[in-house]
Amino acid sequence: SSELTQDPAVSVALGQTVRITCQGDSLRSYYASWYQQKPGQAPVLVIYGKNNRPSGIPDRFSGSSSGNTASLTITGAQAEDEADYYCNSRDSSGNHHVVFGGGTKLTVL
Amino acid sequence: QVQLVQSGAEVKKPGSSVKVSCKASGGTFSSYAISWVRQAPGQGLEWMGGIIPIFGTANYAQKFQGRVTITADESTSTAYMELSSLRSEDTAVYYCARTVYGPGGGVAFDIWGQGTMVTVSS
């Protein structure tokens, strides 16, 4: 199996740009997807594939990838972006399993 | 738009089993995979396994092999997750999620159920 590593917590000033990263061997082979989760709610997909946003996700959310690291960037963070963010990807072992990162708590100051 | 509606909260004794359902409405059920993800209180997301209803074959995370069974009933557009030999550490919110595979083999869970709280307590 493989693991995905995220920083436990990140903070950003209101209106500034923040990058949340996700590291793992599987990211050399597969794109990461990113999820936003607010307290008491189910996760919401915000980025998938190379850099795709589902309908309804603001364009301040973007994704990128380099080597074994995937990144979620929020350009002009808003108060409502304060949440937990999780990455996931296919497992690189070829068994069609899925792995999640441990999550990053984003605080908007 | 497809919605996934899960069954209600459960309280179970250690050693027993729980079966959670996930009913799809408003779209095609069989051609997408359904995954199950759990989240213990204050913890992160954990993939348990998944199934493609049209094929009927499930795939399980190694951690849950032998304890979890994921099935799907195409006639009712419902997926099920049964977890046996419950222990206190299984107390968590259990989610189902529609699973899509994109170009390059990426995976995304684009639609989620509302979650089902399972409490394991004596």
Coordinates of N, CA, C and O in Angstrom, one line a residue, chain A residues 3-106:
Chain A
E3 N 1.0 5.7 1.2 CA 0.5 6.7 2.1 C 0.5 8.0 1.4 O 1.4 8.3 0.6
L4 N -0.4 8.9 1.9 CA -0.4 10.3 1.5 C -0.2 11.1 2.7 O -0.9 10.9 3.7
T5 N 0.8 12.1 2.6 CA 1.1 12.9 3.8 C 0.7 14.3 3.6 O 1.0 14.9 2.5
Q6 N 0.0 14.9 4.5 CA -0.4 16.3 4.5 C 0.0 17.0 5.8 O 0.1 16.3 6.9
D7 N 0.3 18.3 5.7 CA 0.5 19.0 6.9 C -0.8 19.1 7.8 O -1.9 19.3 7.2
P8 N -0.7 18.9 9.1 CA -1.9 18.9 9.9 C -2.7 20.2 9.9 O -3.9 20.2 10.0
A9 N -2.0 21.3 9.8 CA -2.7 22.6 9.9 C -1.9 23.7 9.1 O -0.7 23.7 9.0
V10 N -2.7 24.5 8.5 CA -2.2 25.7 7.7 C -3.1 26.8 8.0 O -4.3 26.7 8.2
S11 N -2.5 28.0 8.0 CA -3.3 29.2 8.2 C -3.1 30.2 7.1 O -2.0 30.2 6.5
V12 N -4.0 31.1 6.8 CA -3.9 32.1 5.8 C -4.7 33.3 6.2 O -5.8 33.2 6.8
A13 N -4.2 34.5 5.8 CA -4.9 35.7 6.1 C -6.0 35.9 5.1 O -5.9 35.4 3.9
L14 N -7.1 36.4 5.5 CA -8.3 36.6 4.6 C -7.8 37.3 3.3 O -7.1 38.4 3.4
G15 N -8.2 36.8 2.2 CA -7.9 37.4 0.9 C -6.5 37.0 0.3 O -6.2 37.3 -0.9
Q16 N -5.7 36.3 1.1 CA -4.4 35.9 0.6 C -4.5 34.5 0.0 O -5.5 33.9 0.0
T17 N -3.3 34.1 -0.6 CA -3.3 32.8 -1.3 C -2.6 31.8 -0.4 O -1.6 32.1 0.3
V18 N -3.1 30.5 -0.4 CA -2.6 29.5 0.4 C -2.5 28.2 -0.4 O -3.3 28.0 -1.3
R19 N -1.4 27.4 -0.2 CA -1.2 26.2 -0.8 C -1.2 25.1 0.2 O -0.5 25.1 1.2
I20 N -2.0 24.0 -0.1 CA -2.0 22.8 0.8 C -1.5 21.7 0.0 O -1.8 21.5 -1.2
T21 N -0.5 21.0 0.6 CA 0.2 19.9 -0.2 C -0.1 18.5 0.3 O -0.5 18.3 1.4
C22 N 0.2 17.6 -0.6 CA -0.1 16.2 -0.4 C 1.0 15.4 -1.0 O 1.3 15.6 -2.2
Q23 N 1.7 14.6 -0.3 CA 2.9 13.9 -0.8 C 2.7 12.4 -0.7 O 2.2 11.9 0.3
G24 N 3.2 11.7 -1.7 CA 3.1 10.2 -1.7 C 3.6 9.6 -3.0 O 3.5 10.3 -4.1
D25 N 4.1 8.4 -2.9 CA 4.6 7.8 -4.1 C 3.5 7.6 -5.2 O 3.8 7.6 -6.4
S26 N 2.3 7.3 -4.8 CA 1.2 7.1 -5.8 C 1.0 8.3 -6.7 O 0.4 8.1 -7.8
L27 N 1.4 9.5 -6.2 CA 1.1 10.7 -6.9 C 2.0 10.8 -8.1 O 1.8 11.7 -9.0
R28 N 3.0 10.0 -8.2 CA 3.9 9.9 -9.4 C 3.1 9.3 -10.6 O 3.5 9.4 -11.7
S29 N 2.1 8.5 -10.2 CA 1.4 7.7 -11.2 C -0.1 8.2 -11.4 O -0.6 8.1 -12.5
Y30 N -0.7 8.8 -10.4 CA -2.1 9.1 -10.4 C -2.3 10.6 -9.9 O -1.6 11.0 -9.0
Y31 N -3.3 11.2 -10.5 CA -3.6 12.5 -10.0 C -4.3 12.4 -8.6 O -5.0 11.4 -8.4
A32 N -4.2 13.4 -7.8 CA -4.9 13.5 -6.6 C -6.2 14.2 -6.8 O -6.4 14.9 -7.7
S33 N -7.2 13.8 -5.9 CA -8.4 14.6 -5.8 C -8.4 15.3 -4.4 O -7.8 14.8 -3.5
W34 N -9.1 16.4 -4.3 CA -9.2 17.1 -3.1 C -10.6 17.3 -2.6 O -11.5 17.6 -3.4
Y35 N -10.8 17.3 -1.3 CA -12.1 17.4 -0.7 C -12.1 18.4 0.4 O -11.1 18.5 1.2
Q36 N -13.1 19.1 0.5 CA -13.3 20.1 1.6 C -14.4 19.5 2.6 O -15.4 19.1 2.1
Q37 N -14.1 19.6 3.9 CA -15.1 19.1 4.8 C -15.2 20.1 6.0 O -14.2 20.4 6.6
K38 N -16.4 20.5 6.1 CA -16.8 21.4 7.2 C -17.4 20.6 8.4 O -17.9 19.6 8.2
P39 N -17.3 21.1 9.6 CA -17.8 20.4 10.8 C -19.2 19.9 10.6 O -20.1 20.6 10.2
G40 N -19.4 18.6 10.9 CA -20.7 18.0 10.8 C -21.2 17.7 9.4 O -22.4 17.4 9.3
Q41 N -20.4 18.0 8.4 CA -20.9 17.8 7.0 C -20.1 16.7 6.3 O -19.0 16.4 6.7
A42 N -20.7 16.1 5.3 CA -20.0 15.2 4.4 C -18.9 16.0 3.6 O -19.1 17.2 3.3
P43 N -17.9 15.3 3.2 CA -16.9 15.9 2.3 C -17.5 16.4 1.0 O -18.5 15.8 0.6
V44 N -16.8 17.4 0.4 CA -17.2 17.9 -0.9 C -16.0 17.8 -1.8 O -15.0 18.4 -1.4
L45 N -16.2 17.3 -3.0 CA -15.1 17.3 -4.0 C -14.9 18.7 -4.5 O -15.8 19.3 -5.0
V46 N -13.6 19.2 -4.5 CA -13.3 20.5 -5.0 C -12.4 20.5 -6.2 O -12.5 21.4 -7.0
I47 N -11.5 19.5 -6.3 CA -10.6 19.4 -7.4 C -10.4 17.9 -7.7 O -10.2 17.1 -6.8
Y48 N -10.4 17.6 -9.0 CA -10.0 16.2 -9.5 C -9.3 16.3 -10.8 O -9.3 17.3 -11.5
G49 N -8.6 15.2 -11.1 CA -7.8 15.1 -12.3 C -6.7 16.1 -12.3 O -6.2 16.6 -11.3
K50 N -6.3 16.6 -13.5 CA -5.2 17.5 -13.6 C -5.4 18.8 -12.9 O -4.6 19.3 -12.2
N51 N -6.6 19.4 -13.1 CA -7.0 20.6 -12.4 C -8.5 20.9 -12.8 O -8.7 21.8 -13.6
N52 N -9.4 20.0 -12.4 CA -10.8 20.2 -12.7 C -11.6 20.5 -11.5 O -11.4 19.9 -10.5
R53 N -12.5 21.4 -11.7 CA -13.4 21.8 -10.6 C -14.9 21.3 -10.9 O -15.4 21.6 -12.0
P54 N -15.5 20.6 -10.0 CA -16.9 20.2 -10.2 C -17.7 21.5 -10.3 O -17.4 22.6 -9.8
S55 N -18.9 21.4 -10.9 CA -19.8 22.5 -11.0 C -20.1 23.0 -9.6 O -20.4 22.3 -8.7
G56 N -20.1 24.4 -9.5 CA -20.4 25.0 -8.2 C -19.2 25.3 -7.3 O -19.3 26.0 -6.4
I57 N -18.0 24.8 -7.7 CA -16.8 25.1 -6.9 C -16.2 26.4 -7.5 O -15.9 26.5 -8.7
P58 N -15.9 27.4 -6.6 CA -15.4 28.6 -7.1 C -14.0 28.5 -7.7 O -13.3 27.6 -7.4
D59 N -13.8 29.4 -8.7 CA -12.5 29.3 -9.4 C -11.3 29.7 -8.7 O -10.2 29.7 -9.2
R60 N -11.5 30.1 -7.4 CA -10.3 30.4 -6.6 C -9.6 29.1 -6.1 O -8.5 29.2 -5.6
F61 N -10.3 28.0 -6.3 CA -9.7 26.7 -6.0 C -9.0 26.1 -7.3 O -9.6 26.1 -8.4
S62 N -7.7 25.7 -7.2 CA -7.0 25.1 -8.3 C -6.1 24.0 -7.8 O -5.7 24.0 -6.6
G63 N -5.7 23.1 -8.7 CA -4.9 22.0 -8.3 C -3.7 21.9 -9.3 O -3.7 22.4 -10.4
S64 N -2.6 21.4 -8.8 CA -1.4 21.1 -9.6 C -0.7 19.9 -9.0 O -1.0 19.4 -7.9
S65 N 0.3 19.5 -9.8 CA 1.1 18.3 -9.4 C 2.5 18.3 -9.9 O 2.7 18.8 -11.0
S66 N 3.4 17.9 -9.1 CA 4.8 17.8 -9.6 C 5.5 16.7 -8.8 O 5.6 16.7 -7.6
G67 N 6.0 15.7 -9.6 CA 6.6 14.5 -8.9 C 5.7 13.8 -8.0 O 4.6 13.4 -8.4
N68 N 6.1 13.7 -6.7 CA 5.3 13.0 -5.8 C 4.4 13.9 -4.9 O 3.9 13.5 -3.9
T69 N 4.3 15.2 -5.4 CA 3.5 16.1 -4.6 C 2.4 16.8 -5.4 O 2.6 17.2 -6.5
A70 N 1.2 16.7 -4.8 CA 0.0 17.4 -5.4 C -0.3 18.6 -4.5 O -0.1 18.5 -3.2
S71 N -0.8 19.6 -5.1 CA -1.1 20.9 -4.3 C -2.5 21.4 -4.6 O -2.9 21.3 -5.8
L72 N -3.1 21.9 -3.6 CA -4.4 22.6 -3.7 C -4.1 24.0 -3.4 O -3.6 24.3 -2.3
T73 N -4.4 24.9 -4.3 CA -4.2 26.4 -4.1 C -5.5 27.1 -4.0 O -6.4 26.9 -4.8
I74 N -5.7 27.9 -3.0 CA -6.8 28.8 -2.8 C -6.3 30.2 -3.0 O -5.5 30.7 -2.2
T75 N -6.7 30.9 -4.1 CA -6.3 32.2 -4.4 C -7.3 33.2 -3.9 O -8.4 33.3 -4.5
G76 N -7.0 34.0 -2.9 CA -7.9 34.9 -2.3 C -8.9 34.2 -1.4 O -10.1 34.1 -1.6
A77 N -8.3 33.6 -0.3 CA -9.1 32.8 0.6 C -10.2 33.6 1.3 O -10.0 34.7 1.7
Q78 N -11.3 33.0 1.4 CA -12.5 33.6 2.0 C -12.8 32.9 3.4 O -12.3 31.8 3.6
A79 N -13.5 33.6 4.2 CA -13.8 33.0 5.5 C -14.5 31.7 5.4 O -14.2 30.8 6.3
E80 N -15.3 31.5 4.4 CA -16.0 30.2 4.3 C -15.1 29.1 3.8 O -15.6 27.9 3.7
D81 N -13.9 29.4 3.5 CA -13.0 28.3 3.1 C -12.3 27.6 4.3 O -11.6 26.6 4.1
E82 N -12.6 28.1 5.5 CA -12.0 27.5 6.7 C -12.7 26.1 6.8 O -13.9 26.0 6.9
A83 N -11.9 25.1 6.8 CA -12.4 23.7 6.8 C -11.2 22.8 6.8 O -10.0 23.2 6.8
D84 N -11.5 21.5 6.9 CA -10.5 20.4 6.7 C -10.4 20.1 5.2 O -11.5 20.0 4.6
Y85 N -9.2 19.8 4.7 CA -9.0 19.5 3.4 C -8.3 18.1 3.3 O -7.3 18.0 4.0
Y86 N -8.8 17.2 2.5 CA -8.2 15.9 2.3 C -7.9 15.7 0.8 O -8.6 16.0 -0.1
C87 N -6.7 15.0 0.6 CA -6.4 14.5 -0.7 C -6.6 13.0 -0.7 O -6.6 12.3 0.3
N88 N -6.8 12.5 -1.9 CA -6.8 11.0 -2.1 C -6.3 10.7 -3.5 O -6.3 11.5 -4.4
S89 N -6.0 9.4 -3.7 CA -5.6 9.0 -5.0 C -5.7 7.4 -5.0 O -5.9 6.8 -4.0
R90 N -5.5 6.9 -6.2 CA -5.4 5.5 -6.3 C -4.1 5.0 -5.6 O -3.1 5.7 -5.6
D91 N -4.1 3.8 -5.1 CA -2.9 3.2 -4.6 C -2.0 2.7 -5.7 O -2.5 2.2 -6.7
S92 N -0.7 3.0 -5.6 CA 0.2 2.6 -6.7 C 0.5 1.2 -6.8 O 1.3 0.8 -7.7
S93 N 0.0 0.4 -5.9 CA 0.4 -1.1 -5.9 C -0.3 -1.9 -6.9 O -0.1 -3.1 -7.1
G94 N -1.3 -1.3 -7.6 CA -2.0 -1.9 -8.7 C -3.2 -2.8 -8.3 O -3.7 -3.5 -9.1
N95 N -3.6 -2.6 -7.1 CA -4.7 -3.4 -6.6 C -6.0 -2.6 -6.6 O -7.0 -3.1 -6.0
H96 N -6.1 -1.5 -7.2 CA -7.3 -0.7 -7.3 C -7.8 -0.2 -6.0 O -9.0 0.1 -5.8
H97 N -6.9 -0.1 -5.0 CA -7.3 0.5 -3.7 C -7.1 2.0 -3.8 O -6.5 2.6 -4.7
V98 N -7.7 2.6 -2.8 CA -7.7 4.1 -2.7 C -7.1 4.5 -1.3 O -7.3 3.8 -0.3
V99 N -6.4 5.6 -1.3 CA -5.7 6.0 -0.1 C -6.0 7.5 0.1 O -6.1 8.3 -0.9
F100 N -6.3 7.9 1.4 CA -6.5 9.3 1.7 C -5.3 9.8 2.5 O -4.6 9.1 3.2
G101 N -5.1 11.1 2.3 CA -4.2 11.8 3.2 C -4.8 12.0 4.6 O -6.0 11.9 4.7
G102 N -4.0 12.4 5.5 CA -4.5 12.6 6.9 C -5.3 13.9 7.1 O -5.9 14.0 8.2
G103 N -5.3 14.8 6.2 CA -6.1 16.0 6.3 C -5.3 17.2 6.8 O -4.4 17.0 7.5
T104 N -5.7 18.3 6.3 CA -5.1 19.6 6.7 C -6.2 20.5 7.2 O -7.2 20.8 6.5
K105 N -6.1 21.0 8.4 CA -7.0 22.0 8.9 C -6.6 23.4 8.5 O -5.5 23.9 8.8
L106 N -7.5 24.0 7.7 CA -7.2 25.4 7.2 C -7.9 26.4 8.0 O -9.1 26.4 8.2

